[in-house]
Coordinates of C-alpha atoms in Angstrom, one line a residue:
M99 CA -0.2 -0.6 0.2
D100 CA 1.6 3.2 -0.8
D101 CA 1.3 6.8 1.4
I102 CA -1.6 8.0 0.0
E103 CA -3.6 5.1 0.2
A104 CA -2.8 4.6 4.0
F105 CA -3.2 8.2 4.0
W106 CA -7.4 7.3 3.1
Q107 CA -7.7 4.1 4.8
R108 CA -6.8 6.5 7.7
A109 CA -8.9 9.7 6.5
Q110 CA -11.7 7.6 6.3
Q111 CA -12.0 6.7 9.6
H112 CA -11.3 10.6 10.7
A113 CA -13.7 12.2 8.9
R114 CA -16.7 9.1 9.3
L115 CA -16.6 8.5 6.3
V116 CA -16.9 4.5 7.0
G117 CA -19.5 3.5 8.4
M118 CA -21.1 -0.3 9.1
P119 CA -22.3 -1.8 5.7
S120 CA -24.5 -3.8 6.9
V121 CA -26.7 -1.4 8.5
L122 CA -26.6 2.0 6.7
G123 CA -24.7 0.8 3.2
V124 CA -21.8 1.4 1.7
N125 CA -20.7 5.8 1.4
P126 CA -20.5 6.7 -2.1
L127 CA -17.2 8.9 -0.5
A128 CA -15.2 5.8 0.0
T129 CA -15.9 3.4 -2.1
L130 CA -13.1 5.6 -4.5
R131 CA -10.1 6.9 -3.7
P132 CA -10.2 11.1 -4.2
P133 CA -7.3 12.5 -6.0
A134 CA -4.5 13.6 -4.5
W135 CA -2.3 17.4 -5.1
S136 CA -0.9 20.6 -4.0
F137 CA -0.9 23.5 -3.4
G138 CA 0.9 26.4 -6.2
A139 CA 3.6 25.1 -8.3
T140 CA 6.5 25.3 -6.9
A141 CA 7.7 23.0 -3.7
E142 CA 8.1 25.3 -1.1
H143 CA 4.9 26.9 -2.7
A144 CA 3.2 23.5 -1.9
D145 CA 5.1 23.7 2.1
G146 CA 3.7 27.1 3.1
L147 CA 0.6 26.6 1.0
L148 CA -0.1 23.8 2.6
Q149 CA 1.1 24.8 6.6
L150 CA -1.6 27.8 5.5
V151 CA -4.3 25.0 5.3
L152 CA -3.1 23.4 8.4
D153 CA -3.4 26.3 11.0
G154 CA -6.7 26.7 9.5
T155 CA -6.2 30.8 8.2
K156 CA -6.7 29.6 4.9
T157 CA -10.5 28.2 3.2
A158 CA -10.4 28.5 -0.4
T159 CA -8.6 28.5 -4.0
A160 CA -8.9 29.4 -6.9
T161 CA -8.1 27.8 -9.6
A162 CA -7.9 29.1 -13.6
L163 CA -10.1 27.6 -15.8
W164 CA -8.5 27.2 -18.8
E165 CA -6.0 24.2 -16.5
F166 CA -9.1 21.9 -16.0
E167 CA -9.7 22.1 -19.8
A168 CA -5.9 21.7 -20.2
E169 CA -5.4 19.1 -18.5
G170 CA -9.3 17.7 -19.4
E171 CA -10.6 17.6 -15.7
A172 CA -14.1 18.9 -14.2
L173 CA -14.8 20.7 -12.3
P174 CA -15.7 20.3 -8.7
S175 CA -18.7 21.0 -7.1
V176 CA -19.6 20.6 -3.6
G177 CA -18.8 17.2 -1.7
T178 CA -15.6 17.3 -4.2
L179 CA -12.5 15.3 -1.7
S180 CA -9.3 16.2 -1.8
I181 CA -5.8 14.6 -1.1
I182 CA -3.7 17.5 -0.4
T183 CA -0.5 16.7 -0.5
D184 CA 2.8 18.5 1.4
G185 CA 5.8 19.9 -1.5
A186 CA 7.8 15.9 -1.0
G187 CA 4.4 14.6 -2.1
V188 CA 3.6 13.6 1.1
P189 CA -0.1 12.5 1.6
R190 CA -0.8 15.7 4.9
A191 CA -4.7 16.6 4.2
L192 CA -8.1 15.4 3.1
L193 CA -10.5 18.9 1.9
G194 CA -14.6 18.9 1.4
V195 CA -15.3 21.4 -0.9
T196 CA -17.8 23.7 0.2
R197 CA -18.3 25.8 -2.4
V198 CA -17.7 26.7 -6.0
R199 CA -18.1 29.1 -7.9
T200 CA -16.4 30.8 -11.6
V201 CA -15.6 33.8 -11.6
P202 CA -13.9 36.6 -13.8
F203 CA -10.5 37.3 -12.6
D204 CA -11.3 41.3 -11.9
E205 CA -14.6 40.5 -10.2
V206 CA -13.0 37.7 -7.4
D207 CA -14.1 39.4 -3.5
E208 CA -12.6 40.7 -1.0
A209 CA -13.8 37.9 0.9
H210 CA -11.9 35.0 -1.4
A211 CA -9.0 36.4 -1.3
R212 CA -9.5 36.5 3.0
A213 CA -10.5 33.5 2.8
E214 CA -7.5 32.1 0.3
G215 CA -4.7 33.7 3.5
E216 CA -1.7 34.8 2.2
R217 CA 0.5 38.0 2.7
D218 CA -2.0 40.3 4.4
R219 CA -4.6 39.0 3.2
T220 CA -6.4 42.0 0.6
L221 CA -7.8 42.7 -2.7
A222 CA -4.6 43.8 -3.6
S223 CA -2.0 41.7 -2.6
W224 CA -4.6 38.2 -3.9
R225 CA -4.9 40.1 -6.8
E226 CA -1.0 41.4 -7.6
I227 CA -0.1 37.4 -6.3
H228 CA -2.7 35.6 -8.3
E229 CA -2.0 37.4 -11.5
Q230 CA 1.8 36.8 -10.5
F231 CA 0.9 33.5 -10.3
F232 CA -1.9 32.9 -13.4
T233 CA 0.9 34.5 -15.8
D234 CA 4.3 31.7 -15.0
Y235 CA 2.5 29.2 -14.2
A236 CA -1.2 28.5 -14.9
S237 CA -2.2 30.3 -18.1
H238 CA -1.3 26.8 -21.1
G239 CA 0.2 29.4 -22.9
R240 CA -3.0 32.1 -23.4
G241 CA -1.7 34.4 -20.9
F242 CA -3.1 36.7 -17.7
A243 CA -6.4 38.5 -18.7
P244 CA -7.8 40.3 -16.2
D245 CA -11.6 39.0 -17.0
M246 CA -10.0 36.1 -17.7
P247 CA -12.6 32.8 -15.9
V248 CA -11.2 31.9 -12.1
V249 CA -13.3 28.4 -10.6
L250 CA -13.0 29.9 -6.8
E251 CA -12.6 26.9 -4.2
E252 CA -14.0 26.9 -0.2
F253 CA -13.3 23.4 1.8
E254 CA -12.6 22.2 4.7
V255 CA -10.1 19.6 6.4
L256 CA -11.6 16.9 7.4
Y257 CA -8.6 15.2 8.7
S258 CA -4.5 16.8 8.8
E259 CA -1.8 14.9 10.3
P260 CA 0.8 17.1 11.0
V261 CA 3.8 18.6 9.4
E262 CA 7.0 16.8 10.3
R263 CA 9.6 19.5 10.7

């Protein structure tokens, strides 16, 4: 069993995703392991953003819609689960999506910027950080545009394991 599968087994138990099948039936959330991924584009991004999640500071994220399209991935929806890894690929948290919306970059609001938890948690700093990120890593050749569609997710931590320092 690999590290992610072992984490998933522990997370299902702690997050109470697995019930007593003979009484309650099989919980569909427990049948398939969710995707494992990390925040950001570098190991440093992944570690820093993961720590914000584990501290409870980061409860939202933003992804260019173009990224989902380029990867052929379905958009997340309420209830979507994800295993979040650190920069070394070690699973650390199980997240559940609580809200999803797609808006133009220039219509992201202050509340979402605060929920992302980065730097000073203002809309101005969110825009600066994300314009740079989308320009450098996530435009898939399209470049940055102020009206580019951005998928905004809010999430809750269902289970986590501490980062060893």
